[in-house]
Amino acid sequence: MAEKSKYNFKCLEQQCTTVACHIRPTIDVTLGDLTRWSTQGYLMNILPGVSLKMPESEKDLISLELMRKPLKKDSEQTACIFFNEEANGCEIRYSRPLSCRAYPLEYNGEKYYLSSKDCPGVGQGEVSKEALQEARNLADQAFKERGETYTALPAVYSIIMTQMIRQSTEAMQNLSEDDRKKMDEMMSKPSETKEEPTESEDTED
Ligand code: SF4
């Protein structure tokens, strides 16, 4: 019997009232995303919005994610750094991370599921067999790339750190006697604390 599609979804884009995808707590970035951005020539534009998330417990791994910013309308809430509040849309729409392209469908290695039930696009529109297959392919690829990133990132991080430590050790060894003295002086100086202006002091130009 032919498989019946239960997945109906249509992104409401600028008409989305809940900005569902932009308020996702975590927007994963994979090494595959970095490679695609590099191929497209956008890596240096997008990279400032990517942060390295350090493990919070022994079970966690280092991961990459998009940074967040407070919403102008409601500073208690944050959204993806690439969410344009005025336009109610994504600033990097055509290069958005794979996890955004697959949203709200996810795959966990065993089954497909909805990552958000609050997305108002879920249940909207007709999804053809081809569109369903495409959505599943994206969710599969996102699952695969997440796995690759979790495996490779600690190694990449440790290579970068090792390289940085080696470079700074070499730089320290190559310091001249004068530079070394200057550095010792700098390190032994007490840190200067800026005094708060008193009420009588005018702080304006
Ligand atoms: S990258 Fe774009 S689509 Fe993805 S969460 Fe951010 S604003 Fe939304």
JSON list of C-alpha atoms and ligand atoms in Angstrom, two decimals:
[
{"chain": "A", "resi": 1, "resn": "MET", "atom": "CA", "xyz": [0.00, 0.00, 0.00]},
{"chain": "A", "resi": 2, "resn": "ALA", "atom": "CA", "xyz": [1.29, 3.46, -0.93]},
{"chain": "A", "resi": 3, "resn": "GLU", "atom": "CA", "xyz": [2.56, 5.51, 2.00]},
{"chain": "A", "resi": 4, "resn": "LYS", "atom": "CA", "xyz": [0.14, 8.26, 2.93]},
{"chain": "A", "resi": 5, "resn": "SER", "atom": "CA", "xyz": [1.64, 11.68, 3.59]},
{"chain": "A", "resi": 6, "resn": "LYS", "atom": "CA", "xyz": [0.59, 13.10, 6.95]},
{"chain": "A", "resi": 7, "resn": "TYR", "atom": "CA", "xyz": [3.02, 15.95, 6.70]},
{"chain": "A", "resi": 8, "resn": "ASN", "atom": "CA", "xyz": [1.36, 19.14, 5.54]},
{"chain": "A", "resi": 9, "resn": "PHE", "atom": "CA", "xyz": [3.44, 22.24, 5.79]},
{"chain": "A", "resi": 10, "resn": "LYS", "atom": "CA", "xyz": [3.72, 25.60, 4.11]},
{"chain": "A", "resi": 11, "resn": "CYS", "atom": "CA", "xyz": [6.07, 28.30, 5.38]},
{"chain": "A", "resi": 12, "resn": "LEU", "atom": "CA", "xyz": [4.05, 31.48, 5.96]},
{"chain": "A", "resi": 13, "resn": "GLU", "atom": "CA", "xyz": [7.25, 33.53, 5.53]},
{"chain": "A", "resi": 14, "resn": "GLN", "atom": "CA", "xyz": [6.59, 37.29, 6.12]},
{"chain": "A", "resi": 15, "resn": "GLN", "atom": "CA", "xyz": [2.99, 36.50, 7.11]},
{"chain": "A", "resi": 16, "resn": "CYS", "atom": "CA", "xyz": [4.13, 34.30, 10.01]},
{"chain": "A", "resi": 17, "resn": "THR", "atom": "CA", "xyz": [2.70, 35.87, 13.17]},
{"chain": "A", "resi": 18, "resn": "THR", "atom": "CA", "xyz": [4.60, 33.76, 15.72]},
{"chain": "A", "resi": 19, "resn": "VAL", "atom": "CA", "xyz": [8.06, 34.04, 14.06]},
{"chain": "A", "resi": 20, "resn": "ALA", "atom": "CA", "xyz": [8.23, 30.38, 14.97]},
{"chain": "A", "resi": 21, "resn": "CYS", "atom": "CA", "xyz": [11.53, 29.47, 13.32]},
{"chain": "A", "resi": 22, "resn": "HIS", "atom": "CA", "xyz": [13.36, 32.57, 14.51]},
{"chain": "A", "resi": 23, "resn": "ILE", "atom": "CA", "xyz": [12.61, 32.06, 18.20]},
{"chain": "A", "resi": 24, "resn": "ARG", "atom": "CA", "xyz": [13.88, 28.46, 18.15]},
{"chain": "A", "resi": 25, "resn": "PRO", "atom": "CA", "xyz": [16.15, 28.27, 21.23]},
{"chain": "A", "resi": 26, "resn": "THR", "atom": "CA", "xyz": [19.04, 26.72, 19.30]},
{"chain": "A", "resi": 27, "resn": "ILE", "atom": "CA", "xyz": [19.83, 27.03, 15.62]},
{"chain": "A", "resi": 28, "resn": "ASP", "atom": "CA", "xyz": [22.44, 24.42, 14.80]},
{"chain": "A", "resi": 29, "resn": "VAL", "atom": "CA", "xyz": [25.19, 25.13, 12.32]},
{"chain": "A", "resi": 30, "resn": "THR", "atom": "CA", "xyz": [27.06, 22.22, 10.79]},
{"chain": "A", "resi": 31, "resn": "LEU", "atom": "CA", "xyz": [30.50, 21.95, 9.22]},
{"chain": "A", "resi": 32, "resn": "GLY", "atom": "CA", "xyz": [28.53, 21.34, 5.99]},
{"chain": "A", "resi": 33, "resn": "ASP", "atom": "CA", "xyz": [26.92, 24.79, 6.38]},
{"chain": "A", "resi": 34, "resn": "LEU", "atom": "CA", "xyz": [30.38, 26.35, 6.75]},
{"chain": "A", "resi": 35, "resn": "THR", "atom": "CA", "xyz": [31.55, 24.56, 3.60]},
{"chain": "A", "resi": 36, "resn": "ARG", "atom": "CA", "xyz": [28.48, 25.69, 1.62]},
{"chain": "A", "resi": 37, "resn": "TRP", "atom": "CA", "xyz": [28.91, 29.31, 2.79]},
{"chain": "A", "resi": 38, "resn": "SER", "atom": "CA", "xyz": [32.56, 29.14, 1.83]},
{"chain": "A", "resi": 39, "resn": "THR", "atom": "CA", "xyz": [31.67, 27.84, -1.67]},
{"chain": "A", "resi": 40, "resn": "GLN", "atom": "CA", "xyz": [29.01, 30.54, -2.08]},
{"chain": "A", "resi": 41, "resn": "GLY", "atom": "CA", "xyz": [31.49, 33.22, -0.97]},
{"chain": "A", "resi": 42, "resn": "TYR", "atom": "CA", "xyz": [29.37, 34.21, 2.08]},
{"chain": "A", "resi": 43, "resn": "LEU", "atom": "CA", "xyz": [31.42, 32.58, 4.83]},
{"chain": "A", "resi": 44, "resn": "MET", "atom": "CA", "xyz": [33.00, 35.80, 6.10]},
{"chain": "A", "resi": 45, "resn": "ASN", "atom": "CA", "xyz": [29.60, 37.56, 6.12]},
{"chain": "A", "resi": 46, "resn": "ILE", "atom": "CA", "xyz": [27.85, 34.83, 8.11]},
{"chain": "A", "resi": 47, "resn": "LEU", "atom": "CA", "xyz": [30.70, 33.66, 10.36]},
{"chain": "A", "resi": 48, "resn": "PRO", "atom": "CA", "xyz": [30.43, 36.64, 12.80]},
{"chain": "A", "resi": 49, "resn": "GLY", "atom": "CA", "xyz": [26.94, 35.34, 13.63]},
{"chain": "A", "resi": 50, "resn": "VAL", "atom": "CA", "xyz": [28.16, 31.84, 14.50]},
{"chain": "A", "resi": 51, "resn": "SER", "atom": "CA", "xyz": [29.28, 30.89, 17.99]},
{"chain": "A", "resi": 52, "resn": "LEU", "atom": "CA", "xyz": [30.98, 27.89, 19.47]},
{"chain": "A", "resi": 53, "resn": "LYS", "atom": "CA", "xyz": [28.90, 26.35, 22.24]},
{"chain": "A", "resi": 54, "resn": "MET", "atom": "CA", "xyz": [31.11, 24.79, 24.88]},
{"chain": "A", "resi": 55, "resn": "PRO", "atom": "CA", "xyz": [29.88, 21.64, 26.66]},
{"chain": "A", "resi": 56, "resn": "GLU", "atom": "CA", "xyz": [27.89, 22.31, 29.84]},
{"chain": "A", "resi": 57, "resn": "SER", "atom": "CA", "xyz": [28.21, 18.76, 31.14]},
{"chain": "A", "resi": 58, "resn": "GLU", "atom": "CA", "xyz": [30.31, 15.68, 30.45]},
{"chain": "A", "resi": 59, "resn": "LYS", "atom": "CA", "xyz": [27.59, 14.34, 28.17]},
{"chain": "A", "resi": 60, "resn": "ASP", "atom": "CA", "xyz": [27.57, 17.43, 25.95]},
{"chain": "A", "resi": 61, "resn": "LEU", "atom": "CA", "xyz": [29.85, 17.99, 22.99]},
{"chain": "A", "resi": 62, "resn": "ILE", "atom": "CA", "xyz": [31.19, 21.18, 21.47]},
{"chain": "A", "resi": 63, "resn": "SER", "atom": "CA", "xyz": [28.75, 22.44, 18.87]},
{"chain": "A", "resi": 64, "resn": "LEU", "atom": "CA", "xyz": [28.18, 25.39, 16.55]},
{"chain": "A", "resi": 65, "resn": "GLU", "atom": "CA", "xyz": [25.08, 27.54, 16.62]},
{"chain": "A", "resi": 66, "resn": "LEU", "atom": "CA", "xyz": [23.80, 30.89, 15.43]},
{"chain": "A", "resi": 67, "resn": "MET", "atom": "CA", "xyz": [24.00, 33.71, 17.96]},
{"chain": "A", "resi": 68, "resn": "ARG", "atom": "CA", "xyz": [20.89, 35.40, 19.31]},
{"chain": "A", "resi": 69, "resn": "LYS", "atom": "CA", "xyz": [19.83, 39.01, 19.85]},
{"chain": "A", "resi": 70, "resn": "PRO", "atom": "CA", "xyz": [17.03, 40.59, 21.91]},
{"chain": "A", "resi": 71, "resn": "LEU", "atom": "CA", "xyz": [13.90, 41.51, 20.00]},
{"chain": "A", "resi": 72, "resn": "LYS", "atom": "CA", "xyz": [13.31, 45.27, 19.72]},
{"chain": "A", "resi": 73, "resn": "LYS", "atom": "CA", "xyz": [9.58, 44.80, 20.36]},
{"chain": "A", "resi": 74, "resn": "ASP", "atom": "CA", "xyz": [10.15, 42.65, 23.43]},
{"chain": "A", "resi": 75, "resn": "SER", "atom": "CA", "xyz": [13.64, 42.71, 24.93]},
{"chain": "A", "resi": 76, "resn": "GLU", "atom": "CA", "xyz": [12.73, 39.79, 27.20]},
{"chain": "A", "resi": 77, "resn": "GLN", "atom": "CA", "xyz": [12.70, 37.61, 24.12]},
{"chain": "A", "resi": 78, "resn": "THR", "atom": "CA", "xyz": [15.57, 36.77, 21.83]},
{"chain": "A", "resi": 79, "resn": "ALA", "atom": "CA", "xyz": [15.65, 35.64, 18.22]},
{"chain": "A", "resi": 80, "resn": "CYS", "atom": "CA", "xyz": [18.18, 34.41, 15.74]},
{"chain": "A", "resi": 81, "resn": "ILE", "atom": "CA", "xyz": [20.84, 37.03, 14.95]},
{"chain": "A", "resi": 82, "resn": "PHE", "atom": "CA", "xyz": [19.80, 36.94, 11.27]},
{"chain": "A", "resi": 83, "resn": "PHE", "atom": "CA", "xyz": [16.14, 37.66, 11.94]},
{"chain": "A", "resi": 84, "resn": "ASN", "atom": "CA", "xyz": [15.14, 41.02, 10.48]},
{"chain": "A", "resi": 85, "resn": "GLU", "atom": "CA", "xyz": [12.38, 42.28, 12.73]},
{"chain": "A", "resi": 86, "resn": "GLU", "atom": "CA", "xyz": [11.21, 45.08, 10.42]},
{"chain": "A", "resi": 87, "resn": "ALA", "atom": "CA", "xyz": [10.89, 42.76, 7.44]},
{"chain": "A", "resi": 88, "resn": "ASN", "atom": "CA", "xyz": [9.73, 39.81, 9.58]},
{"chain": "A", "resi": 89, "resn": "GLY", "atom": "CA", "xyz": [12.12, 37.61, 7.65]},
{"chain": "A", "resi": 90, "resn": "CYS", "atom": "CA", "xyz": [15.52, 36.03, 7.38]},
{"chain": "A", "resi": 91, "resn": "GLU", "atom": "CA", "xyz": [18.46, 38.15, 6.24]},
{"chain": "A", "resi": 92, "resn": "ILE", "atom": "CA", "xyz": [20.28, 35.11, 4.88]},
{"chain": "A", "resi": 93, "resn": "ARG", "atom": "CA", "xyz": [17.20, 33.36, 3.49]},
{"chain": "A", "resi": 94, "resn": "TYR", "atom": "CA", "xyz": [18.92, 31.84, 0.46]},
{"chain": "A", "resi": 95, "resn": "SER", "atom": "CA", "xyz": [21.93, 30.67, 2.47]},
{"chain": "A", "resi": 96, "resn": "ARG", "atom": "CA", "xyz": [20.24, 29.80, 5.73]},
{"chain": "A", "resi": 97, "resn": "PRO", "atom": "CA", "xyz": [21.61, 26.81, 7.68]},
{"chain": "A", "resi": 98, "resn": "LEU", "atom": "CA", "xyz": [20.44, 23.34, 6.73]},
{"chain": "A", "resi": 99, "resn": "SER", "atom": "CA", "xyz": [18.53, 23.04, 10.02]},
{"chain": "A", "resi": 100, "resn": "CYS", "atom": "CA", "xyz": [16.40, 26.06, 8.93]},
{"chain": "A", "resi": 101, "resn": "ARG", "atom": "CA", "xyz": [15.79, 24.57, 5.50]},
{"chain": "A", "resi": 102, "resn": "ALA", "atom": "CA", "xyz": [14.65, 21.29, 7.05]},
{"chain": "A", "resi": 103, "resn": "TYR", "atom": "CA", "xyz": [12.53, 23.02, 9.74]},
{"chain": "A", "resi": 104, "resn": "PRO", "atom": "CA", "xyz": [10.12, 21.92, 11.16]},
{"chain": "A", "resi": 105, "resn": "LEU", "atom": "CA", "xyz": [10.84, 18.34, 10.07]},
{"chain": "A", "resi": 106, "resn": "GLU", "atom": "CA", "xyz": [13.60, 16.49, 11.90]},
{"chain": "A", "resi": 107, "resn": "TYR", "atom": "CA", "xyz": [15.07, 13.02, 11.77]},
{"chain": "A", "resi": 108, "resn": "ASN", "atom": "CA", "xyz": [16.68, 11.30, 14.75]},
{"chain": "A", "resi": 109, "resn": "GLY", "atom": "CA", "xyz": [18.13, 8.26, 13.00]},
{"chain": "A", "resi": 110, "resn": "GLU", "atom": "CA", "xyz": [14.96, 6.25, 13.49]},
{"chain": "A", "resi": 111, "resn": "LYS", "atom": "CA", "xyz": [11.99, 8.38, 12.63]},
{"chain": "A", "resi": 112, "resn": "TYR", "atom": "CA", "xyz": [10.88, 11.74, 11.31]},
{"chain": "A", "resi": 113, "resn": "TYR", "atom": "CA", "xyz": [9.17, 14.10, 13.70]},
{"chain": "A", "resi": 114, "resn": "LEU", "atom": "CA", "xyz": [8.11, 17.72, 14.06]},
{"chain": "A", "resi": 115, "resn": "SER", "atom": "CA", "xyz": [10.60, 19.83, 16.02]},
{"chain": "A", "resi": 116, "resn": "SER", "atom": "CA", "xyz": [7.91, 22.43, 16.72]},
{"chain": "A", "resi": 117, "resn": "LYS", "atom": "CA", "xyz": [4.20, 21.98, 17.10]},
{"chain": "A", "resi": 118, "resn": "ASP", "atom": "CA", "xyz": [3.74, 25.75, 17.49]},
{"chain": "A", "resi": 119, "resn": "CYS", "atom": "CA", "xyz": [4.78, 26.48, 13.91]},
{"chain": "A", "resi": 120, "resn": "PRO", "atom": "CA", "xyz": [1.63, 27.89, 12.28]},
{"chain": "A", "resi": 121, "resn": "GLY", "atom": "CA", "xyz": [2.72, 26.54, 8.87]},
{"chain": "A", "resi": 122, "resn": "VAL", "atom": "CA", "xyz": [2.23, 22.95, 10.07]},
{"chain": "A", "resi": 123, "resn": "GLY", "atom": "CA", "xyz": [-0.99, 21.52, 8.68]},
{"chain": "A", "resi": 124, "resn": "GLN", "atom": "CA", "xyz": [-1.15, 24.19, 5.96]},
{"chain": "A", "resi": 125, "resn": "GLY", "atom": "CA", "xyz": [-1.02, 23.51, 2.24]},
{"chain": "A", "resi": 126, "resn": "GLU", "atom": "CA", "xyz": [-0.70, 20.32, 0.31]},
{"chain": "A", "resi": 127, "resn": "VAL", "atom": "CA", "xyz": [2.61, 18.48, 0.29]},
{"chain": "A", "resi": 128, "resn": "SER", "atom": "CA", "xyz": [3.22, 16.50, -2.88]},
{"chain": "A", "resi": 129, "resn": "LYS", "atom": "CA", "xyz": [5.11, 13.21, -2.80]},
{"chain": "A", "resi": 130, "resn": "GLU", "atom": "CA", "xyz": [8.13, 14.99, -4.30]},
{"chain": "A", "resi": 131, "resn": "ALA", "atom": "CA", "xyz": [7.98, 17.80, -1.73]},
{"chain": "A", "resi": 132, "resn": "LEU", "atom": "CA", "xyz": [7.68, 15.27, 1.10]},
{"chain": "A", "resi": 133, "resn": "GLN", "atom": "CA", "xyz": [10.68, 13.38, -0.24]},
{"chain": "A", "resi": 134, "resn": "GLU", "atom": "CA", "xyz": [12.63, 16.64, -0.47]},
{"chain": "A", "resi": 135, "resn": "ALA", "atom": "CA", "xyz": [11.70, 17.56, 3.12]},
{"chain": "A", "resi": 136, "resn": "ARG", "atom": "CA", "xyz": [12.82, 14.11, 4.30]},
{"chain": "A", "resi": 137, "resn": "ASN", "atom": "CA", "xyz": [16.07, 14.37, 2.34]},
{"chain": "A", "resi": 138, "resn": "LEU", "atom": "CA", "xyz": [16.82, 17.68, 4.07]},
{"chain": "A", "resi": 139, "resn": "ALA", "atom": "CA", "xyz": [16.00, 16.22, 7.51]},
{"chain": "A", "resi": 140, "resn": "ASP", "atom": "CA", "xyz": [18.23, 13.17, 6.72]},
{"chain": "A", "resi": 141, "resn": "GLN", "atom": "CA", "xyz": [21.07, 15.40, 5.59]},
{"chain": "A", "resi": 142, "resn": "ALA", "atom": "CA", "xyz": [20.72, 17.62, 8.68]},
{"chain": "A", "resi": 143, "resn": "PHE", "atom": "CA", "xyz": [20.90, 14.51, 10.90]},
{"chain": "A", "resi": 144, "resn": "LYS", "atom": "CA", "xyz": [23.99, 13.25, 9.05]},
{"chain": "A", "resi": 145, "resn": "GLU", "atom": "CA", "xyz": [25.74, 16.63, 9.13]},
{"chain": "A", "resi": 146, "resn": "ARG", "atom": "CA", "xyz": [24.98, 17.09, 12.84]},
{"chain": "A", "resi": 147, "resn": "GLY", "atom": "CA", "xyz": [26.65, 13.73, 13.51]},
{"chain": "A", "resi": 148, "resn": "GLU", "atom": "CA", "xyz": [29.69, 14.64, 11.40]},
{"chain": "A", "resi": 149, "resn": "THR", "atom": "CA", "xyz": [29.98, 17.99, 13.17]},
{"chain": "A", "resi": 150, "resn": "TYR", "atom": "CA", "xyz": [29.76, 16.45, 16.66]},
{"chain": "A", "resi": 151, "resn": "THR", "atom": "CA", "xyz": [32.48, 13.97, 15.69]},
{"chain": "A", "resi": 152, "resn": "ALA", "atom": "CA", "xyz": [34.82, 16.38, 13.91]},
{"chain": "A", "resi": 153, "resn": "LEU", "atom": "CA", "xyz": [34.40, 19.61, 15.87]},
{"chain": "A", "resi": 154, "resn": "PRO", "atom": "CA", "xyz": [36.26, 18.61, 19.07]},
{"chain": "A", "resi": 155, "resn": "ALA", "atom": "CA", "xyz": [39.19, 17.50, 16.87]},
{"chain": "A", "resi": 156, "resn": "VAL", "atom": "CA", "xyz": [39.08, 20.73, 14.82]},
{"chain": "A", "resi": 157, "resn": "TYR", "atom": "CA", "xyz": [38.90, 22.77, 18.05]},
{"chain": "A", "resi": 158, "resn": "SER", "atom": "CA", "xyz": [41.80, 20.91, 19.60]},
{"chain": "A", "resi": 159, "resn": "ILE", "atom": "CA", "xyz": [43.93, 21.36, 16.42]},
{"chain": "A", "resi": 160, "resn": "ILE", "atom": "CA", "xyz": [43.19, 25.13, 16.45]},
{"chain": "A", "resi": 161, "resn": "MET", "atom": "CA", "xyz": [43.95, 25.41, 20.18]},
{"chain": "A", "resi": 162, "resn": "THR", "atom": "CA", "xyz": [47.17, 23.37, 19.86]},
{"chain": "A", "resi": 163, "resn": "GLN", "atom": "CA", "xyz": [48.26, 25.60, 16.98]},
{"chain": "A", "resi": 164, "resn": "MET", "atom": "CA", "xyz": [47.47, 28.77, 18.97]},
{"chain": "A", "resi": 165, "resn": "ILE", "atom": "CA", "xyz": [49.33, 27.50, 22.04]},
{"chain": "A", "resi": 166, "resn": "ARG", "atom": "CA", "xyz": [52.34, 26.58, 19.87]},
{"chain": "A", "resi": 167, "resn": "GLN", "atom": "CA", "xyz": [52.35, 30.01, 18.22]},
{"chain": "A", "resi": 168, "resn": "SER", "atom": "CA", "xyz": [52.13, 31.86, 21.52]},
{"chain": "A", "resi": 169, "resn": "THR", "atom": "CA", "xyz": [54.87, 29.66, 23.05]},
{"chain": "A", "resi": 170, "resn": "GLU", "atom": "CA", "xyz": [57.12, 30.44, 20.05]},
{"chain": "A", "resi": 171, "resn": "ALA", "atom": "CA", "xyz": [56.28, 34.15, 20.30]},
{"chain": "A", "resi": 172, "resn": "MET", "atom": "CA", "xyz": [57.21, 34.09, 24.02]},
{"chain": "A", "resi": 173, "resn": "GLN", "atom": "CA", "xyz": [60.50, 32.32, 23.29]},
{"chain": "A", "resi": 174, "resn": "ASN", "atom": "CA", "xyz": [61.39, 34.85, 20.59]},
{"chain": "A", "resi": 175, "resn": "LEU", "atom": "CA", "xyz": [60.80, 37.88, 22.82]},
{"chain": "A", "resi": 176, "resn": "SER", "atom": "CA", "xyz": [63.84, 40.13, 23.17]},
{"chain": "A", "resi": 177, "resn": "GLU", "atom": "CA", "xyz": [65.12, 40.91, 26.67]},
{"chain": "A", "resi": 178, "resn": "ASP", "atom": "CA", "xyz": [63.65, 44.46, 26.38]},
{"chain": "A", "resi": 179, "resn": "ASP", "atom": "CA", "xyz": [60.25, 43.18, 25.30]},
{"chain": "A", "resi": 180, "resn": "ARG", "atom": "CA", "xyz": [60.27, 40.64, 28.11]},
{"chain": "A", "resi": 181, "resn": "LYS", "atom": "CA", "xyz": [61.00, 43.43, 30.66]},
{"chain": "A", "resi": 182, "resn": "LYS", "atom": "CA", "xyz": [58.21, 45.60, 29.20]},
{"chain": "A", "resi": 183, "resn": "MET", "atom": "CA", "xyz": [55.83, 42.69, 29.42]},
{"chain": "A", "resi": 184, "resn": "ASP", "atom": "CA", "xyz": [56.79, 41.97, 33.04]},
{"chain": "A", "resi": 185, "resn": "GLU", "atom": "CA", "xyz": [56.16, 45.65, 33.85]},
{"chain": "A", "resi": 186, "resn": "MET", "atom": "CA", "xyz": [52.76, 45.54, 32.16]},
{"chain": "A", "resi": 187, "resn": "MET", "atom": "CA", "xyz": [51.77, 42.37, 33.98]},
{"chain": "A", "resi": 188, "resn": "SER", "atom": "CA", "xyz": [52.84, 43.74, 37.37]},
{"chain": "A", "resi": 189, "resn": "LYS", "atom": "CA", "xyz": [50.93, 47.04, 36.93]},
{"chain": "A", "resi": 190, "resn": "PRO", "atom": "CA", "xyz": [47.73, 47.22, 38.97]},
{"chain": "A", "resi": 191, "resn": "SER", "atom": "CA", "xyz": [44.68, 47.42, 36.68]},
{"chain": "A", "resi": 192, "resn": "GLU", "atom": "CA", "xyz": [43.33, 50.93, 36.31]},
{"chain": "A", "resi": 193, "resn": "THR", "atom": "CA", "xyz": [39.74, 51.32, 37.40]},
{"chain": "A", "resi": 194, "resn": "LYS", "atom": "CA", "xyz": [37.75, 54.06, 35.82]},
{"chain": "A", "resi": 195, "resn": "GLU", "atom": "CA", "xyz": [36.20, 56.35, 38.43]},
{"chain": "A", "resi": 196, "resn": "GLU", "atom": "CA", "xyz": [32.49, 57.11, 38.17]},
{"chain": "A", "resi": 197, "resn": "PRO", "atom": "CA", "xyz": [31.92, 60.86, 37.51]},
{"chain": "A", "resi": 198, "resn": "THR", "atom": "CA", "xyz": [30.65, 62.71, 40.53]},
{"chain": "A", "resi": 199, "resn": "GLU", "atom": "CA", "xyz": [27.29, 64.49, 40.32]},
{"chain": "A", "resi": 200, "resn": "SER", "atom": "CA", "xyz": [28.96, 67.86, 39.87]},
{"chain": "A", "resi": 201, "resn": "GLU", "atom": "CA", "xyz": [31.03, 66.67, 36.89]},
{"chain": "A", "resi": 202, "resn": "ASP", "atom": "CA", "xyz": [29.57, 67.36, 33.47]},
{"chain": "A", "resi": 203, "resn": "THR", "atom": "CA", "xyz": [29.78, 64.18, 31.33]},
{"chain": "A", "resi": 204, "resn": "GLU", "atom": "CA", "xyz": [28.44, 65.75, 28.17]},
{"chain": "A", "resi": 205, "resn": "ASP", "atom": "CA", "xyz": [30.58, 67.27, 25.38]},
{"chain": "B", "resi": 1, "resn": "SF4", "atom": "S1", "xyz": [18.93, 31.74, 9.84]},
{"chain": "B", "resi": 1, "resn": "SF4", "atom": "FE1", "xyz": [17.14, 32.75, 9.00]},
{"chain": "B", "resi": 1, "resn": "SF4", "atom": "S2", "xyz": [15.58, 31.12, 8.82]},
{"chain": "B", "resi": 1, "resn": "SF4", "atom": "FE2", "xyz": [17.17, 30.36, 10.20]},
{"chain": "B", "resi": 1, "resn": "SF4", "atom": "S3", "xyz": [16.39, 30.92, 12.24]},
{"chain": "B", "resi": 1, "resn": "SF4", "atom": "FE3", "xyz": [17.78, 32.56, 11.56]},
{"chain": "B", "resi": 1, "resn": "SF4", "atom": "S4", "xyz": [16.42, 34.10, 10.68]},
{"chain": "B", "resi": 1, "resn": "SF4", "atom": "FE4", "xyz": [15.26, 32.16, 10.78]}
]
